[in-house]
Short mmCIF file of C-alpha atoms in Angstrom, two decimals:
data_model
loop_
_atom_site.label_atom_id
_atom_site.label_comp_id
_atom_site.label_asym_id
_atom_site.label_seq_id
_atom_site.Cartn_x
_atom_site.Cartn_y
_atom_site.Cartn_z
CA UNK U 1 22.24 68.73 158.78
CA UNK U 2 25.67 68.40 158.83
CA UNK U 3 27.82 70.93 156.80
CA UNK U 4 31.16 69.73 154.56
CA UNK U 5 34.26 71.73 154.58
CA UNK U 6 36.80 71.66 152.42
CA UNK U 7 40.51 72.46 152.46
CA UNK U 8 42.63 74.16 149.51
CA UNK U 9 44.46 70.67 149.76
CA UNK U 10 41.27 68.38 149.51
CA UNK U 11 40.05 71.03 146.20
CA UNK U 12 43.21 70.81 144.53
CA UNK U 13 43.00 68.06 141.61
CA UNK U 14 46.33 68.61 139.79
CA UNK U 15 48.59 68.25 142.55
CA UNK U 16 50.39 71.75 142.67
CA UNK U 17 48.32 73.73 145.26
CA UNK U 18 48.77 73.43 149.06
CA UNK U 19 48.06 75.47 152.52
CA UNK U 20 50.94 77.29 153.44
CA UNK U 21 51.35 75.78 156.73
CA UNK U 22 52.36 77.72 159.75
CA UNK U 23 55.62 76.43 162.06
CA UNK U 24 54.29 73.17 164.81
CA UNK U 25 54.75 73.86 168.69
CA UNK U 26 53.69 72.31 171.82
CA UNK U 27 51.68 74.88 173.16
CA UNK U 28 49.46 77.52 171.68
CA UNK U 29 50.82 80.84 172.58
CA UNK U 30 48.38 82.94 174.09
CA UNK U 31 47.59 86.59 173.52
CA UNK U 32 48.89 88.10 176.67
CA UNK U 33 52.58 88.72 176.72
CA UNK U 34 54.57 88.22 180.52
CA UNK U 35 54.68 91.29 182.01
CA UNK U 36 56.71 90.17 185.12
CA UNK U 37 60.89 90.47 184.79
CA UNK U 38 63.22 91.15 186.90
CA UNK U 39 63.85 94.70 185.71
CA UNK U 40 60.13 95.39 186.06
CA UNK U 41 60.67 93.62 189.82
CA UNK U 42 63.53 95.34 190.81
CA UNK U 43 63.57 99.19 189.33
CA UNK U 44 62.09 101.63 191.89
CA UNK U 45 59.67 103.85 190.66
CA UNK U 46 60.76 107.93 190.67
CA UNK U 47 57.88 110.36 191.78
CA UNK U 48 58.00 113.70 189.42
CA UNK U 49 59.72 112.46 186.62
CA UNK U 50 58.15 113.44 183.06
CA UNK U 51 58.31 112.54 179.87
CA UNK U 52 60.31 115.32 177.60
CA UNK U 53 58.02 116.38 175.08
CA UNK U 54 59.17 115.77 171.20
CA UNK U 55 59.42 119.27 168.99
CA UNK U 56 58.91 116.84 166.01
CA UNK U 57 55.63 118.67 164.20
CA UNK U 58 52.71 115.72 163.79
CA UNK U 59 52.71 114.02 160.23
CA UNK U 60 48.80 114.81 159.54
CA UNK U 61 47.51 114.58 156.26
CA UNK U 62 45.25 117.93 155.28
CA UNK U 63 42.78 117.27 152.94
CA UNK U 64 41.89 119.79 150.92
CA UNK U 65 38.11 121.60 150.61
CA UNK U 66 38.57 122.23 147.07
CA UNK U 67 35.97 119.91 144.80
CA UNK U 68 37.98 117.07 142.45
CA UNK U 69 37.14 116.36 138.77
CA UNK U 70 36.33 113.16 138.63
CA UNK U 71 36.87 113.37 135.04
CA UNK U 72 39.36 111.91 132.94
CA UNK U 73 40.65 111.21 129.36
CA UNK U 74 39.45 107.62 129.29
CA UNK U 75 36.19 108.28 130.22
CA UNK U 76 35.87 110.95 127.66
CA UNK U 77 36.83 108.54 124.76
CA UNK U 78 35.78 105.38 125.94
CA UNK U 79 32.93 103.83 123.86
CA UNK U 80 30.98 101.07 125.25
CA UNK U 81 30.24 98.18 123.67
CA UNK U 82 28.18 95.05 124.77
CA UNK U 83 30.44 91.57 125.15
CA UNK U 84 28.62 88.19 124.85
CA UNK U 85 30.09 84.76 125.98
CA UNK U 86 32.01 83.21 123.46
CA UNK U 87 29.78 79.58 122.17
CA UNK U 88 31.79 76.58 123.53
CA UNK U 89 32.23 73.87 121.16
CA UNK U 90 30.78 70.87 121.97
CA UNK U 91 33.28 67.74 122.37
CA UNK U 92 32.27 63.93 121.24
CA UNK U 93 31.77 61.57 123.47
CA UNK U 94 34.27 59.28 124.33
CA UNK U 95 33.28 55.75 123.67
CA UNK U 96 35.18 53.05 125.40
CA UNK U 97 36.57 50.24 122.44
CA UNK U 98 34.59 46.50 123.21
CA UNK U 99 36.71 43.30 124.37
CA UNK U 100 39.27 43.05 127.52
CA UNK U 101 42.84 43.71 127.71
CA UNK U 102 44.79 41.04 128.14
CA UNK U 103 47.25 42.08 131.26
CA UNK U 104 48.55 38.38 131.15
CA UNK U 105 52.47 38.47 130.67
CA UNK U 106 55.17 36.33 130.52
CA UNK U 107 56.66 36.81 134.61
CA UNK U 108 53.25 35.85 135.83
CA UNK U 109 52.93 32.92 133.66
CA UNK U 110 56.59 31.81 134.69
CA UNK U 111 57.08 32.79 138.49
CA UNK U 112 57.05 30.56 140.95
CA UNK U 113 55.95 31.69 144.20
CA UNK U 114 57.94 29.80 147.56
CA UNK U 115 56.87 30.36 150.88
CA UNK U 116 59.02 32.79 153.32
CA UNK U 117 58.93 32.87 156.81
CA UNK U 118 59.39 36.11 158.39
CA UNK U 119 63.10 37.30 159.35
CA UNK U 120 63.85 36.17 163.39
CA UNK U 121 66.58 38.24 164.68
CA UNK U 122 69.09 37.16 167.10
CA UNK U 123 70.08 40.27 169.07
CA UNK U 124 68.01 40.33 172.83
CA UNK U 125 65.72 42.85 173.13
CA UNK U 126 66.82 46.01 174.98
CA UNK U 127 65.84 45.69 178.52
CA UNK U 128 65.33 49.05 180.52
CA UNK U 129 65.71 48.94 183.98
CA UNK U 130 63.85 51.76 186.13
CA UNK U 131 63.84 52.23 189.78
CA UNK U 132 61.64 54.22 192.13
CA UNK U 133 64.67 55.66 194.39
CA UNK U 134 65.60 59.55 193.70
CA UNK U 135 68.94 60.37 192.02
CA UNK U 136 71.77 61.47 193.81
CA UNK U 137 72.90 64.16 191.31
CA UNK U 138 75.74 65.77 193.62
CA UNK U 139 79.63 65.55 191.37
CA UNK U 140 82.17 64.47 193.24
CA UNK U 141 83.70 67.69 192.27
CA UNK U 142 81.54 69.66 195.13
CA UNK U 143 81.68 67.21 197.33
CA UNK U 144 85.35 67.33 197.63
CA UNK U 145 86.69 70.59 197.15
CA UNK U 146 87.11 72.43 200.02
CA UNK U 147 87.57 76.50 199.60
CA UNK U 148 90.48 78.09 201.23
CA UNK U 149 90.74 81.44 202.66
CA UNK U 150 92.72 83.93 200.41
CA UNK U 151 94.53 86.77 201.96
CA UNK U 152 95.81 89.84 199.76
CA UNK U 153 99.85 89.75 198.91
CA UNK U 154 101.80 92.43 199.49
CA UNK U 155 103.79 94.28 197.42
CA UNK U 156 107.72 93.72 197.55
CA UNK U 157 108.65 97.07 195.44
CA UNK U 158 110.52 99.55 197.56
CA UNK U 159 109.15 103.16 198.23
CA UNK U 160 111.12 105.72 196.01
CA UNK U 161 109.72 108.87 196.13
CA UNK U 162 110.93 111.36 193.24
CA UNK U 163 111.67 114.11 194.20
CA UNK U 164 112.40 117.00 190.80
CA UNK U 165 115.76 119.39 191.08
CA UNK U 166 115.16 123.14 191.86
CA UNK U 167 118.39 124.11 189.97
CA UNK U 168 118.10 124.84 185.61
CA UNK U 169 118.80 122.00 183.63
CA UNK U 170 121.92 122.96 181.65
CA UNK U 171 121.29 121.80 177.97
CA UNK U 172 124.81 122.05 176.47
CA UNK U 173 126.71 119.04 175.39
CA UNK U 174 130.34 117.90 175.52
CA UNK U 175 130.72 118.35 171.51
CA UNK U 176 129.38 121.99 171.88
CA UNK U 177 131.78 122.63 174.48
CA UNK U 178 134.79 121.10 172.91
CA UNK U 179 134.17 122.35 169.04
CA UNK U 180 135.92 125.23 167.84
CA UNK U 181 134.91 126.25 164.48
CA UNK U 182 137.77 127.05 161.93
CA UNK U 183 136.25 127.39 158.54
CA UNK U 184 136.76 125.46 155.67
CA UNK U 185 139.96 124.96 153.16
CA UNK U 186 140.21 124.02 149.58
CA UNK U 187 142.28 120.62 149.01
CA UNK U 188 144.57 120.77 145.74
CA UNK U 189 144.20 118.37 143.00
CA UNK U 190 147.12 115.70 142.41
CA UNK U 191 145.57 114.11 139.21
CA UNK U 192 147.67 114.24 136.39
CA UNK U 193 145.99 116.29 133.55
CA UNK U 194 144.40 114.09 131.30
CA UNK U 195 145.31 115.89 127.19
CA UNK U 196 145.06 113.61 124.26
CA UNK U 197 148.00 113.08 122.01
CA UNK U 198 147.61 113.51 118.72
CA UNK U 199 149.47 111.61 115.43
CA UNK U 200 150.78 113.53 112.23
CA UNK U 201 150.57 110.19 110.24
CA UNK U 202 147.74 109.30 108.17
CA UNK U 203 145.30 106.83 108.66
CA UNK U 204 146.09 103.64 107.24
CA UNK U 205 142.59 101.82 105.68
CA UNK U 206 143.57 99.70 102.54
CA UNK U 207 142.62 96.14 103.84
CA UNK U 208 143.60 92.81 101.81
CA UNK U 209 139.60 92.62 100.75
CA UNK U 210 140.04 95.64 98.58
CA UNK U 211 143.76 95.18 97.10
CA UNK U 212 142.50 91.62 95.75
CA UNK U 213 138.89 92.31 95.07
CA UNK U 214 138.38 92.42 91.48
CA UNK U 215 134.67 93.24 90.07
CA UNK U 216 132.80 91.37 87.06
CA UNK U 217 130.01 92.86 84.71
CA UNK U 218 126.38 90.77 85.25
CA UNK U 219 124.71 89.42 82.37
CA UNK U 220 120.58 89.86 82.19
CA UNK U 221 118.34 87.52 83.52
CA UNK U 222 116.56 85.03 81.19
CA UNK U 223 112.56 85.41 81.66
CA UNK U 224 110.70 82.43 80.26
CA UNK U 225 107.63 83.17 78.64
CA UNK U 226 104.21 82.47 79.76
CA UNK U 227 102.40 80.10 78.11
CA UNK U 228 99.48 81.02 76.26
CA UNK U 229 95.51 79.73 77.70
CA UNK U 230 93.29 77.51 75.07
CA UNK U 231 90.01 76.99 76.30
CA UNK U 232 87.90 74.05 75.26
CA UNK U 233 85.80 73.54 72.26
CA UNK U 234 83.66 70.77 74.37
CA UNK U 235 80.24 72.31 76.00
CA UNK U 236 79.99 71.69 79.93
CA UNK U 237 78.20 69.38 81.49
CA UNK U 238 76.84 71.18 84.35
CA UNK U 239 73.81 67.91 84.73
CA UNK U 240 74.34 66.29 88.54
CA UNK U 241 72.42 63.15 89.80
CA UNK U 242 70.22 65.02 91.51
CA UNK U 243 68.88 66.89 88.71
CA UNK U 244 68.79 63.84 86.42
CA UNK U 245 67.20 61.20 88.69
CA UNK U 246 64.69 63.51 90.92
CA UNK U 247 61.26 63.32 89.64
CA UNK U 248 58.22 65.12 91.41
CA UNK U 249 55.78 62.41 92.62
CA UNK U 250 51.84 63.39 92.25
CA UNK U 251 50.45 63.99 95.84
CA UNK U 252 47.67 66.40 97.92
CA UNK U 253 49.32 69.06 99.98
CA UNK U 254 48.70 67.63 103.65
CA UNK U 255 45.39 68.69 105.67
CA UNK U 256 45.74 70.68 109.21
CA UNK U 257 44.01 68.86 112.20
CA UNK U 258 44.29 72.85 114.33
CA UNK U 259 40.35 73.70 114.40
CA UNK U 260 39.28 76.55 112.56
CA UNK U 261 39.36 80.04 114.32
CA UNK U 262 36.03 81.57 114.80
CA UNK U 263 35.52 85.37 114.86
CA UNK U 264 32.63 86.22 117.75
CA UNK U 265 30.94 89.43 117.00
CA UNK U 266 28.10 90.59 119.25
CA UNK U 267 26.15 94.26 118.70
CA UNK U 268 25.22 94.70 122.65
CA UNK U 269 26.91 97.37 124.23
CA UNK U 270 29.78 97.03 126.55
CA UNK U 271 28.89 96.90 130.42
CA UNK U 272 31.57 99.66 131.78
CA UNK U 273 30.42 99.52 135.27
CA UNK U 274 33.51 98.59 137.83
CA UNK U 275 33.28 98.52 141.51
CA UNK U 276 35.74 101.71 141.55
CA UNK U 277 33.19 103.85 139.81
CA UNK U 278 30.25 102.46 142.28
CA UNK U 279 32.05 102.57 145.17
CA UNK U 280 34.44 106.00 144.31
CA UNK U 281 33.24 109.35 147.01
CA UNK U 282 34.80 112.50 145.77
CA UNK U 283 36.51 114.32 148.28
CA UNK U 284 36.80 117.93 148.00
CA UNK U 285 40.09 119.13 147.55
CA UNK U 286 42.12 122.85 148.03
CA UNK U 287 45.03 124.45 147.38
CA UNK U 288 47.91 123.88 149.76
CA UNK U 289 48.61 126.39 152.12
CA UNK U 290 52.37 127.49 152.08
CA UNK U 291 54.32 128.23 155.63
CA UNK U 292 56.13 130.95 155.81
CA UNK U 293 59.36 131.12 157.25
CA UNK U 294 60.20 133.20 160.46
CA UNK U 295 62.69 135.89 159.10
CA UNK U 296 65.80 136.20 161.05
CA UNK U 297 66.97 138.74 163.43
CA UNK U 298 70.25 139.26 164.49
CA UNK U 299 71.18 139.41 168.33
CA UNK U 300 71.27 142.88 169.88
CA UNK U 301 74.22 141.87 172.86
CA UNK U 302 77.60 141.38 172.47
CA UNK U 303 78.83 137.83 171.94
CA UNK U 304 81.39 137.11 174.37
CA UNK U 305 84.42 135.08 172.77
CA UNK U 306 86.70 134.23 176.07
CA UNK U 307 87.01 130.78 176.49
CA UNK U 308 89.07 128.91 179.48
CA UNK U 309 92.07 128.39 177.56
CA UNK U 310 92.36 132.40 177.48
CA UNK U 311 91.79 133.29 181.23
CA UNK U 312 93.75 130.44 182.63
CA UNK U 313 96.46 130.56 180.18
CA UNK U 314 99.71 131.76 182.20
CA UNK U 315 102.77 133.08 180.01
CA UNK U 316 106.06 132.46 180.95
CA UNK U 317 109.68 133.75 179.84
CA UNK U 318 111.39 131.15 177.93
CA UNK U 319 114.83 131.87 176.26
CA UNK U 320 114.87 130.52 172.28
CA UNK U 321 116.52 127.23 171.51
CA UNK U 322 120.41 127.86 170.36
CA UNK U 323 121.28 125.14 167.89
CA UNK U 324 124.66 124.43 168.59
CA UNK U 325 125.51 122.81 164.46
CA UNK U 326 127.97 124.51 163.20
CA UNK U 327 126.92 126.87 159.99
CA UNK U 328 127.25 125.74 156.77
CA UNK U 329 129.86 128.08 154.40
CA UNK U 330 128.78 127.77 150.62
CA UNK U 331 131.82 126.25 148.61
CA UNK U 332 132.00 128.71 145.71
CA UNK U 333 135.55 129.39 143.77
CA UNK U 334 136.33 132.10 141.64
CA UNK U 335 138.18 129.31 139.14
CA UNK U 336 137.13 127.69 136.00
CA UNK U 337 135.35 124.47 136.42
CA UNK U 338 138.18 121.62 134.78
CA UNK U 339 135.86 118.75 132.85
CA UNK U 340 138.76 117.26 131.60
CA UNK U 341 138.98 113.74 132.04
CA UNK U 342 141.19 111.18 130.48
CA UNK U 343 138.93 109.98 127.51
CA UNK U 344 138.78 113.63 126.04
CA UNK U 345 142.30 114.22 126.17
CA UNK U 346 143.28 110.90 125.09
CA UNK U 347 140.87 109.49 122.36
CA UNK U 348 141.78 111.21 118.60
CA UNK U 349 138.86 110.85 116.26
CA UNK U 350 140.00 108.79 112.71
CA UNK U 351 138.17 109.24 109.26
CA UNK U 352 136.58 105.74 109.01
CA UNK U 353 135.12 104.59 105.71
CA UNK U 354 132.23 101.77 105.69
CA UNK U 355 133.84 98.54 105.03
CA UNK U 356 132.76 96.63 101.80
CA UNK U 357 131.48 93.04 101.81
CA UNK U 358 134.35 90.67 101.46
CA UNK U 359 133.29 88.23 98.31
CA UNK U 360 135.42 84.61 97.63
CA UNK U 361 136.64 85.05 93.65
CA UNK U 362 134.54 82.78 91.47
CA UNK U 363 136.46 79.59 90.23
CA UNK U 364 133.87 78.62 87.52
CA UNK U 365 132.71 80.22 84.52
CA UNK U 366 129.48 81.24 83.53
CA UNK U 367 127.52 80.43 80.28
CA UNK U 368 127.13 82.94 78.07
CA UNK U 369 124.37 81.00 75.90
CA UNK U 370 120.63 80.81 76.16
CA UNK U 371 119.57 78.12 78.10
CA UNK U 372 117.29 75.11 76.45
CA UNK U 373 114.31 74.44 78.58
CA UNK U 374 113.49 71.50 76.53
CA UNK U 375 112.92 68.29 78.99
CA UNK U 376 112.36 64.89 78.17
CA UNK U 377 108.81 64.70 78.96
CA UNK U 378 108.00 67.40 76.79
CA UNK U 379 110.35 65.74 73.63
CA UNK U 380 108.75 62.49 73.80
CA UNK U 381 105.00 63.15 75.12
CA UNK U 382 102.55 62.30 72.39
CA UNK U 383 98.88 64.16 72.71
CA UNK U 384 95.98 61.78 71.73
CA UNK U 385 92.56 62.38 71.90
CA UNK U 386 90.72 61.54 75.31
CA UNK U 387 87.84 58.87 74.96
CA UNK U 388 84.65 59.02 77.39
CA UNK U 389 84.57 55.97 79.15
CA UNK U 390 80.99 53.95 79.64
CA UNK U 391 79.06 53.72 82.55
CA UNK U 392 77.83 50.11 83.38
CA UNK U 393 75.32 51.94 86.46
CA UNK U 394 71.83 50.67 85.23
CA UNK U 395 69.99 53.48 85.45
CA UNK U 396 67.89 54.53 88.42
CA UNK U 397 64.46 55.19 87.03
CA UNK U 398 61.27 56.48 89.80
CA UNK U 399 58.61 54.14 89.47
CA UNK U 400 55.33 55.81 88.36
CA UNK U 401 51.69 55.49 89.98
CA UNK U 402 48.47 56.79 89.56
CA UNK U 403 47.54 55.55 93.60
CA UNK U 404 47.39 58.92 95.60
CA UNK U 405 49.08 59.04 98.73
CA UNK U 406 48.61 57.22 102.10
CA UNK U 407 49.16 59.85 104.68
CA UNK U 408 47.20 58.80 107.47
CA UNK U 409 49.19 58.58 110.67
CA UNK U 410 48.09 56.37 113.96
CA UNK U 411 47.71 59.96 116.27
CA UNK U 412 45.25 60.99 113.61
CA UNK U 413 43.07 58.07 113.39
CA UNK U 414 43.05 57.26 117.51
CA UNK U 415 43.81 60.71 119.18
CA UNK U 416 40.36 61.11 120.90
CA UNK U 417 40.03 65.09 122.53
CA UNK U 418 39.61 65.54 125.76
CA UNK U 419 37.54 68.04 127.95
CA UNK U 420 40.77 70.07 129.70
CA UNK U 421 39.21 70.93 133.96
CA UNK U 422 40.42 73.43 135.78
CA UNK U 423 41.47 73.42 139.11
CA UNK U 424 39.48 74.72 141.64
CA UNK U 425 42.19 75.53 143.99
CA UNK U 426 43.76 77.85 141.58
CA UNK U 427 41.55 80.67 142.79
CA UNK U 428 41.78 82.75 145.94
CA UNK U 429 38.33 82.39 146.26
CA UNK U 430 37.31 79.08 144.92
CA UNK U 431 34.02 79.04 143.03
CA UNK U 432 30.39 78.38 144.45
CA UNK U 433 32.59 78.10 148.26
CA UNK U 434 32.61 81.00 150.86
CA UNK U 435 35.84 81.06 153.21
CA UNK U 436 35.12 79.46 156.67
CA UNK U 437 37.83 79.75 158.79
CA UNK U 438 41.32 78.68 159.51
CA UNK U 439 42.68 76.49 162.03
CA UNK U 440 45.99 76.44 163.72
CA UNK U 441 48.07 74.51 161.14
CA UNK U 442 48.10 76.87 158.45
CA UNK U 443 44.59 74.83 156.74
CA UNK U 444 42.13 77.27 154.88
CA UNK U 445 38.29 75.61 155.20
CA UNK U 446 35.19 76.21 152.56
CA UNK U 447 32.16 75.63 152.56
CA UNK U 448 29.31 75.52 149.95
CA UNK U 449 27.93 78.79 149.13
CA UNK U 450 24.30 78.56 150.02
CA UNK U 451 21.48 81.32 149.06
CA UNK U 452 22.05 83.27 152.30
CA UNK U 453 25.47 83.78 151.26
CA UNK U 454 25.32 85.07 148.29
CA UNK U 455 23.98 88.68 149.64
CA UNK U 456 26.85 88.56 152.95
CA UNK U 457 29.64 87.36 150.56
CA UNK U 458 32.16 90.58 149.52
CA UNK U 459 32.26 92.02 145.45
CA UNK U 460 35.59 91.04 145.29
CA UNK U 461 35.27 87.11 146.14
CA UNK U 462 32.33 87.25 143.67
CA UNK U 463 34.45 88.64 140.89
CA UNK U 464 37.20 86.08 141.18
CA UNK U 465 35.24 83.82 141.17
#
C-alpha cells in the first residue's frame, strides 16, 4: 500500500502558508570540502615545530554537590482545579434556495462572434548556422606584436661628491658687524597747545517762539451723559422649531443578533501535570568555591635603570647662542603725562534750557456755550408700537400611528452562519500528520499518523497539536 505525503503547501487552505524554500543550483554540494590548494601544494612542511600552548584557563562549568529545592512559591499556592471542554454550539444546516440562476445577460444575448484566423508574421525565421571546424581564437593582437629587447638607461647626472669643511662655521652677520648701538633720545613736541578760550558775555537764549508766544486758559470738557437701560415688559420666547415640531414616535428598542455569552463551570479538578515537572532531574548543587589570589612579593635584586640612550650618549662642549638684537631700553620720563587735546581746551560748556514747543496763534474763536446734541432724527422720529407679523407656514404636524415599527433589515433575514475551519498548515506540527522528511527545495512532507506512531512521535508535536 502506497503511502500519501503531504506538503505544508498542499495543507494550506487559506492561501498564506508556504515552505520556505532554500536557494536553486546546478549541482548538489557534497559534504566533503576540497582539501587540495595551492598553499596546501606548495608550503613545505617544518619538522619540530609546536604549537604554543594558550595560558587562557578552560571555561568549565562546576556543578555544584549541594541538593536544590525544587520548591517554589507557585507550587505552594497553586490550587488545582479540573477544566472541561467548553460545549460547541451546534450550527443549522445550510439549505440551498430551489430554482436556477439565471446567468443569461445582455453581452451574450447581443455578441456576435466572427471567425479569426491566427496572426502570420512576416519576419524569416532566424536561421543558425553551425559548423564542425574548430575556432581559431588567436587576436590579431598576439599574432603581431613582436617584443623588443629592453636595455637599462643610464644615468646622465654628474658625480659630485660633497665633501663638509673642517674649519667653524662663523655665525655672525653683516648687520651684527656693522650696528653700533647708541641708545635712545626723546623727540620734542611741535604741537601747538590746544587751551580753550573762554567768553565773558552771556548766553543769549530768547528765541522768536517765546517773545510772541502768548498762552490761553482751557475751558472743561463737555461729557454727555449715558443713557439710561429699559428692559422689556414682553416675556421671551425662548420656543425653537425643534422643540415645537419634534414629537417622540412609539417604537421597541432594537433586538441584538450577538449570541448570548455562556458561563462554563465544571467541579473536576485542574490537571497540573506539565512535561517540565515529569521530565525535571534535580541536580545537586554547592557553594562556590572562591580562588584566592597569590599575594605579591616584591623583587629582592636591584632593578637596573641604564638604558642605551645613557651609555652611548657622548657630551660635547657647545658655546651658548649670543643673540645679536639689540636690548630694548624702557621709555620712562620723569614728566607729567599732557592729555590735552584741542576739544578740551577749545569747547566752553553753555547753560542750555529745553526748548518749548513752537504753537501757530489760533485765528478762530471758541464757543463758550453748551453744545445742543439735538439731531434731526431724534426731533422728528415718532415711536409707535411694533405689530407681530403672521406666519402663512401651514403648520408641520407628525402624523400619528398605532402600526409598530418595521425594522427588519435584508442581512438579518438572509445572513446564514457559517462553520469558520482552520487551517491545518498553521501548526508546526500539523494535526493527526507525523513529519517525514525534507527534500532539497526547501518542501516539508507528512504523512498520516498511523497507530505505530503515536508511541515514537515526541510530547511536544503531540501538544501542538
Amino acid at each position: 500500500r502506497k503511502m500519501t505525503r503531504l506538503c505544508i503547501c498542499e495543507m494550506c487552505s487559506c492561501g498564506r502558508h508556504r515552505c520556505t524554500h532554500q536557494p536553486t543550483a546546478l549541482y548538489k554540494k557534497g559534504s566533503k570540502t576540497n582539501v587540495l590548494s595551492e598553499y596546501s601544494e606548495k608550503y613545505p612542511a617544518y619538522k619540530g615545530h609546536t604549537q604554543p600552548k594558550s595560558l587562557k584557563p578552560q571555561l568549565q562549568y562546576k556543578a555544584h554537590q549541594d541538593t536544590m529545592e525544587g520548591t517554589t512559591t507557585f507550587r505552594m499556592d497553586y490550587i488545582p482545579y479540573m477544566v472541561t471542554r467548553r460545549p460547541e454550539k451546534l450550527q443549522a444546516e445550510y439549505k440551498p434556495k430551489p430554482g436556477e440562476i439565471d446567468l443569461g445577460t445582455t453581452y451574450k444575448q447581443d455578441f456576435n462572434p466572427y471567425e479569426v484566423q491566427p496572426f502570420v508574421p512576416w519576419r524569416p525565421k532566424d536561421r543558425v548556422h553551425t559548423k564542425n571546424a574548430k575556432l581559431d581564437t588567436v587576436p590579431t593582437y598576439t599574432e603581431d606584436f613582436r617584443q623588443w629587447e629592453i636595455s637599462r638607461r643610464e644615468l646622465t647626472k654628474p658625480d659630485t661628491p660633497f665633501q663638509p669643511p673642517s674649519a667653524k662655521f662663523g655665525n655672525s652677520t653683516t648687520f651684527q658687524d656693522d650696528f653700533i648701538h647708541r641708545g635712545l633720545v626723546p623727540r620734542e613736541s611741535y604741537k601747538p597747545p590746544n587751551i580753550a578760550k573762554l567768553s565773558d558775555t552771556p548766553f543769549e537764549n530768547m528765541t522768536s517762539n517765546k517773545l510772541s508766544y502768548v498762552p490761553h486758559a482751557l475751558e472743561a470738557r463737555y461729557i454727555k451723559p449715558p443713557i439710561e437701560y429699559k428692559p422689556s415688559s414682553q416675556p421671551f420666547q425662548d420656543l425653537t422649531t425643534q422643540r415645537q415640531d419634534y414629537q417622540g414616535l412609539p417604537s421597541q428598542p432594537t433586538k441584538s443578533c450577538k449570541p448570548e455569552l455562556l458561563k462554563v463551570a465544571t467541579d473536576k479538578p485542574f490537571q497540573s501535570s506539565t512535561e517540565f515537572r515529569d521530565r525535571f532531574q534535580q541536580w545537586p548543587v554547592s557553594l562556590r568555591q572562591m580562588q584566592k589570589s597569590v599575594e605579591y612579593t616584591s623583587p629582592t635584586e636591584h632593578m637596573d635603570l641604564t638604558t642605551t640612550s645613557h651609555t652611548d650618549y657622548i657630551k660635547h662642549q657647545i658655546q651658548p647662542f649670543v643673540s645679536a638684537k639689540p636690548f630694548s631700553l624702557p621709555t620712562t620720563s620723569s614728566r607729567p603725562f599732557q592729555g590735552n587735546t584741542t576739544t578740551r581746551d577749545d569747547f566752553q560748556p553753555w547753560v542750555a534750557q529745553r526748548q518749548s514747543m513752537i504753537r501757530k496763534q489760533e485765528e478762530i474763536q471758541r464757543a463758550s456755550g453748551k453744545i445742543e446734541d439735538l439731531t434731526t432724527f431724534r426731533a422728528h422720529f415718532i415711536q409707535h408700537e411694533p405689530q407681530p407679523s403672521f406666519s402663512f407656514k401651514p403648520q408641520n404636524t407628525p402624523l400619528w400611528t398605532d402600526a409598530p415599527l418595521q425594522n427588519e433589515t435584508m442581512y438579518r433575514t438572509e445572513f446564514m452562519p457559517k462553520k469558520i475551519s482552520m487551517c491545518l498548515a498553521g501548526f508546526e506540527y500539523p494535526p493527526g500528520f507525523v513529519f517525514d522528511n525534507c527534500d532539497d527545495r526547501g518542501h516539508r512532507f507528512f504523512r498520516k499518523m498511523t497507530s505505530a506512531d503515536k508511541f515514537e512521535t515526541p510530547k511536544e508535536m503531540v501538544l501542538t497539536a
